[in-house]
Tab-separated table of C-alpha atoms in Angstrom:
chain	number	residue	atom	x	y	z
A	817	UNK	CA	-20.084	-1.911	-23.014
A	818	UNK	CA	-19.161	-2.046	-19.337
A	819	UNK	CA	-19.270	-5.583	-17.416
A	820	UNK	CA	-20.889	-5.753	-14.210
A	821	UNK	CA	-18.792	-6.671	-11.187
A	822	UNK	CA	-17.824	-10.105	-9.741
A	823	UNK	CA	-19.924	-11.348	-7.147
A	824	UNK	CA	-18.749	-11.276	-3.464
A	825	UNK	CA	-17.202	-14.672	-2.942
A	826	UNK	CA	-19.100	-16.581	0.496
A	827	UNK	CA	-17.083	-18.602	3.228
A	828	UNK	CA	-14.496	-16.221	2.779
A	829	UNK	CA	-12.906	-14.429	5.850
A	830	UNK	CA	-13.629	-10.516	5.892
A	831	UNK	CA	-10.342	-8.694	5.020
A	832	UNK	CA	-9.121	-5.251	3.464
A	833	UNK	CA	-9.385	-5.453	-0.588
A	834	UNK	CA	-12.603	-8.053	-0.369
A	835	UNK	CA	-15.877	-7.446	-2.632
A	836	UNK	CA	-18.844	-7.378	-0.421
A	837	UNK	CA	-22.458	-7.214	-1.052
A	838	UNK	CA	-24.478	-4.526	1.792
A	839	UNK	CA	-27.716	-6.432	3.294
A	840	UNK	CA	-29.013	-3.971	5.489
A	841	UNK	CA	-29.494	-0.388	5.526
A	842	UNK	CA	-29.847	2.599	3.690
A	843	UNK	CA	-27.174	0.797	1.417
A	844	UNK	CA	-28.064	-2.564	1.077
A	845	UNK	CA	-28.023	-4.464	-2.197
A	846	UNK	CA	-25.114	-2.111	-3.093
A	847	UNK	CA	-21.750	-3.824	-3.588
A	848	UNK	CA	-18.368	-2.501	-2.952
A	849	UNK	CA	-14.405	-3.215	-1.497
A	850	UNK	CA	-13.791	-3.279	2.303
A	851	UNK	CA	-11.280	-0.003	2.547
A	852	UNK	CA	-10.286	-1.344	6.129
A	853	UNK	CA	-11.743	-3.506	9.354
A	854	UNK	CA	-12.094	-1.507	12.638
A	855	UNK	CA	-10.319	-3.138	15.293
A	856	UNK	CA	-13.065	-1.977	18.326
A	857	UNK	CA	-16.838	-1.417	18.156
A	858	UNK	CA	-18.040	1.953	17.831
A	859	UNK	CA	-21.728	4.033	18.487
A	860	UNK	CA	-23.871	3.665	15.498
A	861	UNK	CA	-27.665	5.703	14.932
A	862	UNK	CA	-29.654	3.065	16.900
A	863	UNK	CA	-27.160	2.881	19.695
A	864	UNK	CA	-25.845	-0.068	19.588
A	865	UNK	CA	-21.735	-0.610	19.514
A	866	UNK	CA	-20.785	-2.573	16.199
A	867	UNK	CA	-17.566	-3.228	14.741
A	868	UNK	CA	-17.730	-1.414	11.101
A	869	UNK	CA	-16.115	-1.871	8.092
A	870	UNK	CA	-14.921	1.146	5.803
A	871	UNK	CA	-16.260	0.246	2.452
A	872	UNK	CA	-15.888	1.923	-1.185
A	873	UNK	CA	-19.389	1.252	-2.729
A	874	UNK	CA	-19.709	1.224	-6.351
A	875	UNK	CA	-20.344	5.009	-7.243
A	876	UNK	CA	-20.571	6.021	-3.391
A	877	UNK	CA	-18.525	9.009	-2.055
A	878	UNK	CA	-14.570	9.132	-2.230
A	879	UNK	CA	-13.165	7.893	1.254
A	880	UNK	CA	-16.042	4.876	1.780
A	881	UNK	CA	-19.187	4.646	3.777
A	882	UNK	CA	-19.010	2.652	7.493
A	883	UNK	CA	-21.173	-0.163	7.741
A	884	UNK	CA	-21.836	-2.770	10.518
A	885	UNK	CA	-19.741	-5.741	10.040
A	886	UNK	CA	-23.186	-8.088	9.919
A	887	UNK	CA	-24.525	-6.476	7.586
A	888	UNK	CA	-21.755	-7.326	5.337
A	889	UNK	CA	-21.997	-10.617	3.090
């Protein structure tokens, strides 16, 4: 039997190789590893400019998913 994953850890800074948990979004409640930070805010769907992290969700596609840097716990 498989365990289920550690729990994102809170108060800690944002960084490459930390768990996170999604709160927003078509992803949220999902939990995954931040891949890498983006260093300047880009064009999302509702056209806004967010900085986004590249995240490998649990069972999501090779390469990660982008997701808005607040909506990352």
């Amino acid at each position: 039997p498989s365990t289920p994953p550690a729990a994102p850890v809170q108060g800690e800074a944002l960084a490459a190789g930390k768990r996170v948990r999604v709160l927003r979004g078509r992803e949220a409640g999902k939990i995954g590893a931040v891949l890498e930070l983006g260093e300047t805010p880009v064009l999302i769907a509702s056209g806004l400019r967010v900085r986004v992290a590249r995240v490998m969700l649990e069972g999501g596609a090779a390469g990660g998913t982008e997701v808005p840097v607040a909506n990352l716990e």
